[in-house]
Short mmCIF file of N, CA and C in Angstrom, two decimals:
data_model
loop_
_atom_site.label_atom_id
_atom_site.label_comp_id
_atom_site.label_asym_id
_atom_site.label_seq_id
_atom_site.Cartn_x
_atom_site.Cartn_y
_atom_site.Cartn_z
N ASN A 1 -11.24 -7.07 9.57
CA ASN A 1 -12.69 -6.86 10.38
C ASN A 1 -13.60 -7.81 9.13
N TRP A 2 -13.65 -9.08 9.79
CA TRP A 2 -14.11 -10.17 8.87
C TRP A 2 -15.61 -9.48 8.38
N ARG A 3 -16.24 -9.06 9.60
CA ARG A 3 -17.55 -8.73 9.32
C ARG A 3 -18.19 -7.63 8.30
N PHE A 4 -17.20 -6.70 8.55
CA PHE A 4 -16.81 -5.35 7.84
C PHE A 4 -17.02 -6.16 6.28
N ILE A 5 -15.82 -7.00 5.78
CA ILE A 5 -15.78 -7.49 4.60
C ILE A 5 -17.02 -8.17 4.12
N GLU A 6 -17.64 -9.25 5.09
CA GLU A 6 -19.09 -9.67 4.26
C GLU A 6 -19.69 -8.87 4.28
N LYS A 7 -19.94 -7.87 4.76
CA LYS A 7 -21.21 -6.79 4.45
C LYS A 7 -21.23 -6.34 3.44
N GLU A 8 -19.71 -5.58 3.18
CA GLU A 8 -19.42 -4.90 1.95
C GLU A 8 -19.44 -5.71 0.85
N MET A 9 -19.06 -7.30 0.54
CA MET A 9 -18.86 -7.99 -0.63
C MET A 9 -20.55 -8.22 -0.87
N ASP A 10 -21.37 -8.70 0.41
CA ASP A 10 -22.51 -8.64 0.12
C ASP A 10 -23.49 -7.71 -0.69
N LYS A 11 -23.30 -6.75 -0.10
CA LYS A 11 -23.71 -5.36 -0.63
C LYS A 11 -23.44 -4.81 -1.89
N ILE A 12 -21.97 -5.16 -2.50
CA ILE A 12 -21.59 -5.02 -3.86
C ILE A 12 -22.07 -6.07 -4.31
N VAL A 13 -22.14 -7.23 -4.22
CA VAL A 13 -22.64 -8.71 -4.85
C VAL A 13 -24.34 -8.25 -5.33
N SER A 14 -24.86 -7.75 -4.41
CA SER A 14 -26.10 -7.44 -4.33
C SER A 14 -26.35 -6.37 -5.40
N ILE A 15 -26.24 -5.55 -5.46
CA ILE A 15 -26.00 -4.22 -6.37
C ILE A 15 -25.91 -4.51 -7.69
N CYS A 16 -24.80 -5.53 -7.92
CA CYS A 16 -24.68 -5.80 -8.96
C CYS A 16 -24.98 -6.81 -9.90
N ARG A 17 -25.81 -7.43 -9.00
CA ARG A 17 -26.68 -8.83 -9.46
C ARG A 17 -28.12 -8.33 -9.66
N LYS A 18 -28.66 -7.03 -8.86
CA LYS A 18 -29.76 -6.74 -9.36
C LYS A 18 -29.60 -5.72 -10.54
N ASN A 19 -28.55 -5.05 -11.12
CA ASN A 19 -28.06 -4.56 -12.09
C ASN A 19 -27.69 -5.63 -13.11
N ARG A 20 -28.03 -6.90 -12.93
CA ARG A 20 -26.86 -7.98 -13.98
C ARG A 20 -25.66 -7.93 -14.58
N VAL A 21 -24.97 -7.17 -13.40
CA VAL A 21 -23.51 -7.30 -13.82
C VAL A 21 -22.55 -8.40 -12.84
N VAL A 22 -21.73 -8.66 -13.36
CA VAL A 22 -21.10 -9.93 -13.09
C VAL A 22 -19.76 -9.28 -12.17
N THR A 23 -20.00 -10.22 -10.87
CA THR A 23 -19.13 -9.48 -9.92
C THR A 23 -17.77 -10.37 -9.52
N LYS A 24 -16.51 -9.85 -9.65
CA LYS A 24 -15.12 -10.61 -9.24
C LYS A 24 -14.62 -9.95 -8.28
N VAL A 25 -14.46 -10.80 -7.04
CA VAL A 25 -13.68 -10.09 -5.39
C VAL A 25 -12.21 -10.61 -5.77
N ILE A 26 -11.41 -9.87 -5.46
CA ILE A 26 -10.09 -9.65 -5.92
C ILE A 26 -9.55 -9.76 -4.48
N PHE A 27 -8.68 -11.06 -4.21
CA PHE A 27 -8.18 -11.31 -2.83
C PHE A 27 -6.73 -10.91 -2.69
N GLU A 28 -6.03 -10.79 -3.71
CA GLU A 28 -4.88 -10.36 -4.01
C GLU A 28 -3.73 -11.35 -2.43
N ASN A 29 -3.92 -12.51 -3.12
CA ASN A 29 -3.16 -13.40 -2.11
C ASN A 29 -1.78 -13.45 -1.47
N CYS A 30 -1.13 -12.84 -2.69
CA CYS A 30 0.37 -12.74 -2.27
C CYS A 30 0.59 -11.69 -1.09
N TYR A 31 -0.37 -11.19 -0.47
CA TYR A 31 -0.47 -10.37 1.23
C TYR A 31 -1.13 -11.03 2.10
N LEU A 32 -1.53 -12.00 1.54
CA LEU A 32 -2.86 -12.94 2.86
C LEU A 32 -1.98 -14.53 3.14
N THR A 33 -2.40 -14.74 4.41
CA THR A 33 -1.79 -15.48 5.13
C THR A 33 -2.96 -16.69 4.67
N GLU A 34 -2.40 -18.02 4.98
CA GLU A 34 -3.59 -19.26 4.59
C GLU A 34 -4.73 -19.19 5.11
N ASP A 35 -4.72 -18.90 6.38
CA ASP A 35 -5.89 -18.82 7.00
C ASP A 35 -6.86 -17.45 6.55
N GLU A 36 -6.70 -16.30 6.19
CA GLU A 36 -6.89 -15.57 5.59
C GLU A 36 -7.48 -15.56 4.40
N LYS A 37 -7.04 -15.97 3.58
CA LYS A 37 -7.62 -16.68 2.38
C LYS A 37 -8.71 -17.75 2.54
N LYS A 38 -8.32 -18.56 3.36
CA LYS A 38 -9.48 -19.75 3.87
C LYS A 38 -10.89 -19.02 4.40
N THR A 39 -10.60 -17.77 5.15
CA THR A 39 -11.81 -16.90 5.73
C THR A 39 -12.14 -16.61 4.44
N LEU A 40 -11.64 -15.68 3.77
CA LEU A 40 -12.28 -15.00 2.46
C LEU A 40 -12.98 -16.09 1.59
N CYS A 41 -12.55 -17.15 1.50
CA CYS A 41 -13.27 -18.14 0.53
C CYS A 41 -14.47 -18.39 1.31
N HIS A 42 -14.77 -18.75 2.50
CA HIS A 42 -15.85 -19.14 3.01
C HIS A 42 -17.08 -17.96 3.32
N ILE A 43 -16.52 -16.68 3.48
CA ILE A 43 -17.14 -15.65 3.06
C ILE A 43 -17.97 -15.61 1.76
N ALA A 44 -16.88 -15.80 0.70
CA ALA A 44 -17.25 -15.66 -0.59
C ALA A 44 -18.14 -17.15 -1.05
N ALA A 45 -18.14 -18.30 -0.48
CA ALA A 45 -19.19 -19.24 -0.51
C ALA A 45 -20.18 -18.58 -0.20
N LYS A 46 -20.28 -18.00 0.79
CA LYS A 46 -21.78 -17.70 1.62
C LYS A 46 -22.52 -16.37 0.80
N VAL A 47 -21.64 -15.23 0.36
CA VAL A 47 -21.83 -14.22 -0.51
C VAL A 47 -22.52 -14.50 -1.78
N LYS A 48 -21.78 -15.24 -2.43
CA LYS A 48 -21.80 -15.92 -3.90
C LYS A 48 -21.34 -15.02 -4.65
N PRO A 49 -19.96 -14.28 -4.97
CA PRO A 49 -19.92 -13.40 -6.21
C PRO A 49 -19.64 -14.18 -7.43
N ASP A 50 -19.74 -14.36 -8.67
CA ASP A 50 -19.60 -14.77 -9.43
C ASP A 50 -18.36 -15.42 -9.68
N PHE A 51 -17.06 -14.22 -9.68
CA PHE A 51 -15.78 -15.37 -9.38
C PHE A 51 -15.23 -14.54 -8.29
N ILE A 52 -14.19 -15.22 -8.05
CA ILE A 52 -13.15 -14.85 -7.06
C ILE A 52 -11.60 -15.10 -7.83
N LYS A 53 -10.77 -14.05 -7.27
CA LYS A 53 -9.45 -13.68 -8.21
C LYS A 53 -8.25 -13.88 -7.63
N THR A 54 -7.52 -14.68 -8.00
CA THR A 54 -6.23 -14.71 -6.95
C THR A 54 -5.56 -13.04 -6.66
N SER A 55 -5.28 -12.36 -7.68
CA SER A 55 -4.85 -11.46 -7.43
C SER A 55 -4.91 -10.30 -8.88
N THR A 56 -4.75 -9.08 -8.57
CA THR A 56 -4.64 -8.20 -9.65
C THR A 56 -3.41 -8.50 -10.62
N GLY A 57 -2.26 -9.10 -10.24
CA GLY A 57 -1.45 -9.10 -11.33
C GLY A 57 -0.28 -7.78 -10.76
N PHE A 58 -0.74 -6.76 -9.84
CA PHE A 58 0.48 -5.75 -9.47
C PHE A 58 1.12 -5.79 -8.19
N GLY A 59 0.67 -6.89 -7.62
CA GLY A 59 1.38 -7.04 -6.11
C GLY A 59 2.69 -7.96 -6.23
N THR A 60 3.30 -8.05 -5.26
CA THR A 60 4.28 -9.10 -4.88
C THR A 60 4.33 -10.55 -5.53
N GLY A 61 3.35 -10.84 -5.76
CA GLY A 61 3.01 -12.32 -6.40
C GLY A 61 1.93 -12.66 -7.45
N GLY A 62 1.63 -13.63 -8.01
CA GLY A 62 0.32 -13.72 -8.57
C GLY A 62 -0.05 -15.23 -8.62
N ALA A 63 -0.54 -15.81 -9.34
CA ALA A 63 -1.34 -16.89 -8.93
C ALA A 63 -0.52 -18.06 -8.75
N THR A 64 -0.63 -18.85 -8.23
CA THR A 64 -0.10 -20.12 -7.65
C THR A 64 -1.08 -21.31 -7.92
N LEU A 65 -0.30 -22.25 -8.39
CA LEU A 65 -1.49 -23.73 -8.21
C LEU A 65 -1.89 -24.06 -6.40
N GLU A 66 -1.03 -23.69 -6.04
CA GLU A 66 -1.46 -24.03 -4.40
C GLU A 66 -2.81 -23.14 -4.01
N ASP A 67 -2.61 -21.80 -4.43
CA ASP A 67 -3.79 -20.89 -4.05
C ASP A 67 -4.91 -21.13 -4.65
N VAL A 68 -4.68 -21.67 -5.77
CA VAL A 68 -5.92 -22.08 -6.74
C VAL A 68 -6.37 -23.22 -5.96
N ALA A 69 -5.67 -24.08 -5.92
CA ALA A 69 -6.50 -25.61 -5.06
C ALA A 69 -6.88 -25.31 -3.79
N LEU A 70 -6.50 -24.41 -2.84
CA LEU A 70 -7.12 -24.06 -1.83
C LEU A 70 -8.55 -23.46 -1.67
N MET A 71 -8.50 -22.35 -2.90
CA MET A 71 -9.44 -21.31 -3.16
C MET A 71 -10.67 -22.66 -3.61
N LYS A 72 -10.40 -23.69 -4.65
CA LYS A 72 -11.38 -24.38 -5.39
C LYS A 72 -11.84 -25.28 -4.13
N LYS A 73 -11.05 -25.90 -3.37
CA LYS A 73 -11.23 -26.39 -2.01
C LYS A 73 -12.33 -25.90 -0.96
N GLU A 74 -11.95 -24.44 -0.37
CA GLU A 74 -12.66 -23.75 0.08
C GLU A 74 -13.92 -23.37 -0.23
N THR A 75 -14.31 -23.52 -1.48
CA THR A 75 -15.76 -22.84 -2.05
C THR A 75 -16.30 -24.22 -2.60
N GLU A 76 -15.95 -25.22 -2.55
CA GLU A 76 -16.41 -26.47 -3.48
C GLU A 76 -18.00 -26.31 -2.83
N GLY A 77 -18.76 -26.34 -4.08
CA GLY A 77 -20.23 -26.68 -4.41
C GLY A 77 -20.82 -25.32 -4.00
N SER A 78 -20.12 -24.12 -4.02
CA SER A 78 -20.88 -22.77 -3.69
C SER A 78 -21.52 -22.65 -4.97
N GLY A 79 -20.77 -22.82 -6.01
CA GLY A 79 -21.14 -21.80 -7.58
C GLY A 79 -19.99 -20.90 -7.84
N VAL A 80 -19.29 -20.69 -6.82
CA VAL A 80 -18.45 -19.51 -6.88
C VAL A 80 -17.32 -20.11 -8.06
N LYS A 81 -17.00 -19.15 -8.95
CA LYS A 81 -15.91 -19.48 -9.76
C LYS A 81 -14.58 -18.78 -9.33
N ILE A 82 -13.52 -19.26 -10.18
CA ILE A 82 -12.24 -19.14 -10.08
C ILE A 82 -11.69 -18.19 -10.77
N LYS A 83 -10.77 -17.27 -11.14
CA LYS A 83 -10.26 -16.70 -11.78
C LYS A 83 -8.72 -16.60 -11.49
N ALA A 84 -7.95 -17.11 -12.30
CA ALA A 84 -6.58 -17.10 -11.92
C ALA A 84 -5.54 -15.71 -12.54
N ALA A 85 -4.95 -14.76 -11.90
CA ALA A 85 -4.36 -13.61 -12.89
C ALA A 85 -2.95 -13.73 -11.89
N GLY A 86 -2.05 -12.97 -12.71
CA GLY A 86 -0.88 -12.50 -12.33
C GLY A 86 -0.12 -13.62 -12.42
N GLY A 87 1.21 -13.65 -13.41
CA GLY A 87 2.47 -14.67 -13.63
C GLY A 87 2.38 -15.99 -14.65
N ILE A 88 0.90 -15.57 -15.17
CA ILE A 88 0.66 -16.87 -15.72
C ILE A 88 1.40 -16.67 -17.27
N ARG A 89 2.29 -17.10 -17.87
CA ARG A 89 3.04 -16.86 -18.85
C ARG A 89 3.19 -17.79 -19.84
N THR A 90 2.64 -19.31 -19.52
CA THR A 90 2.92 -20.22 -20.61
C THR A 90 1.94 -21.33 -20.65
N LEU A 91 1.78 -21.78 -21.80
CA LEU A 91 0.23 -22.73 -21.90
C LEU A 91 0.33 -24.10 -20.67
N LYS A 92 1.81 -24.76 -20.17
CA LYS A 92 1.72 -25.67 -19.57
C LYS A 92 1.02 -24.96 -18.06
N THR A 93 1.08 -23.73 -17.53
CA THR A 93 0.54 -23.39 -16.43
C THR A 93 -0.75 -22.96 -16.50
N VAL A 94 -1.61 -22.56 -18.13
CA VAL A 94 -2.91 -22.48 -18.12
C VAL A 94 -3.28 -23.68 -18.01
N LEU A 95 -2.87 -24.73 -18.67
CA LEU A 95 -3.48 -26.10 -18.56
C LEU A 95 -3.44 -26.17 -16.92
N GLU A 96 -2.56 -26.44 -16.12
CA GLU A 96 -2.82 -26.48 -14.73
C GLU A 96 -3.62 -26.10 -14.19
N MET A 97 -3.69 -25.00 -14.09
CA MET A 97 -4.78 -23.73 -13.75
C MET A 97 -6.19 -24.45 -14.10
N ILE A 98 -6.40 -24.54 -15.33
CA ILE A 98 -7.87 -25.21 -15.60
C ILE A 98 -7.85 -26.77 -15.09
N ASP A 99 -7.15 -27.94 -15.12
CA ASP A 99 -6.97 -28.55 -14.19
C ASP A 99 -7.50 -28.79 -12.65
N LEU A 100 -7.23 -27.38 -12.22
CA LEU A 100 -7.58 -27.29 -10.81
C LEU A 100 -8.63 -27.11 -10.65
N GLY A 101 -9.42 -26.23 -12.01
CA GLY A 101 -10.93 -25.69 -12.07
C GLY A 101 -11.06 -24.65 -12.10
N VAL A 102 -10.23 -23.79 -12.56
CA VAL A 102 -10.50 -22.31 -12.76
C VAL A 102 -11.20 -22.12 -13.98
N SER A 103 -11.84 -21.36 -13.74
CA SER A 103 -12.91 -20.97 -15.15
C SER A 103 -12.52 -19.86 -16.18
N ARG A 104 -11.43 -19.25 -15.45
CA ARG A 104 -10.94 -17.54 -16.27
C ARG A 104 -9.47 -17.60 -16.22
N ILE A 105 -8.80 -16.78 -16.89
CA ILE A 105 -7.29 -16.88 -16.61
C ILE A 105 -7.25 -15.51 -17.34
N GLY A 106 -6.30 -14.61 -16.35
CA GLY A 106 -5.82 -13.05 -16.77
C GLY A 106 -4.39 -13.30 -17.21
N SER A 107 -4.01 -13.17 -18.20
CA SER A 107 -2.49 -12.94 -18.30
C SER A 107 -2.36 -11.81 -19.38
N THR A 108 -1.14 -11.18 -19.35
CA THR A 108 -0.53 -10.17 -20.42
C THR A 108 0.30 -10.87 -21.46
N SER A 109 0.25 -12.27 -21.27
CA SER A 109 0.80 -13.35 -22.03
C SER A 109 0.17 -13.74 -22.73
N SER A 110 -1.09 -13.35 -22.96
CA SER A 110 -2.26 -14.51 -24.04
C SER A 110 -1.86 -14.46 -25.55
N VAL A 111 -1.46 -13.60 -25.99
CA VAL A 111 -1.01 -13.90 -27.42
C VAL A 111 0.02 -14.98 -27.26
N ALA A 112 1.15 -14.67 -26.63
CA ALA A 112 2.37 -15.89 -26.74
C ALA A 112 1.97 -17.31 -26.34
N ILE A 113 0.63 -17.32 -25.45
CA ILE A 113 0.10 -18.44 -24.94
C ILE A 113 -0.75 -19.36 -25.96
N MET A 114 -1.48 -18.92 -26.55
CA MET A 114 -2.21 -18.86 -27.82
C MET A 114 -1.00 -19.37 -29.25
N GLU A 115 0.02 -18.67 -29.36
CA GLU A 115 0.82 -19.35 -30.17
C GLU A 115 1.36 -20.26 -29.89
N GLU A 116 1.78 -20.57 -28.47
CA GLU A 116 2.40 -21.82 -28.04
C GLU A 116 1.11 -22.94 -28.40
N TYR A 117 -0.11 -22.45 -27.86
CA TYR A 117 -0.86 -23.73 -28.38
C TYR A 117 -1.07 -24.03 -29.87
N MET A 118 -1.27 -23.05 -30.56
CA MET A 118 -1.19 -22.82 -31.91
C MET A 118 -0.02 -23.96 -32.40
N ALA A 119 0.79 -23.92 -31.93
CA ALA A 119 2.24 -24.58 -32.65
C ALA A 119 2.28 -25.81 -32.33
N HIS A 120 1.57 -26.51 -31.03
CA HIS A 120 1.61 -27.56 -30.48
C HIS A 120 0.12 -28.54 -30.42
N SER A 121 -0.64 -27.69 -30.85
CA SER A 121 -2.36 -28.42 -30.79
C SER A 121 -2.30 -29.68 -31.76
N PRO A 122 -2.97 -30.52 -31.52
CA PRO A 122 -3.15 -31.62 -32.54
C PRO A 122 -4.44 -31.67 -32.86
N LEU A 123 -5.06 -30.59 -32.84
CA LEU A 123 -6.38 -30.38 -32.86
C LEU A 123 -6.52 -30.14 -34.42
N LEU A 124 -5.12 -28.91 -34.78
CA LEU A 124 -5.26 -28.29 -36.01
C LEU A 124 -4.50 -29.00 -37.12
#
């Protein structure tokens, strides 16, 4: 029921915005078809939560480069940012996600990723 989802998202985002709370809408992409992902992106582009997120990290799959690229394309110009989460365990994946336009990363491997960065960074 896309109309219900849009109304619910709009109401939650409005309440959060009024109270200066950042909003993050989680799609749980592993359970969605490509068309469902696109529709959710179009709703989010209209409602404008601060972030849309690829997954909770508890589903059957996590963030994929393909999903992030789709989410970025379908929300282009809306100001909605993307948070990638679920299955992100390496610096390489983090950098690929950032290259695609992700603003935030959610990972239980953040310490290992930072250690990998520190070991290979030319800036240090």
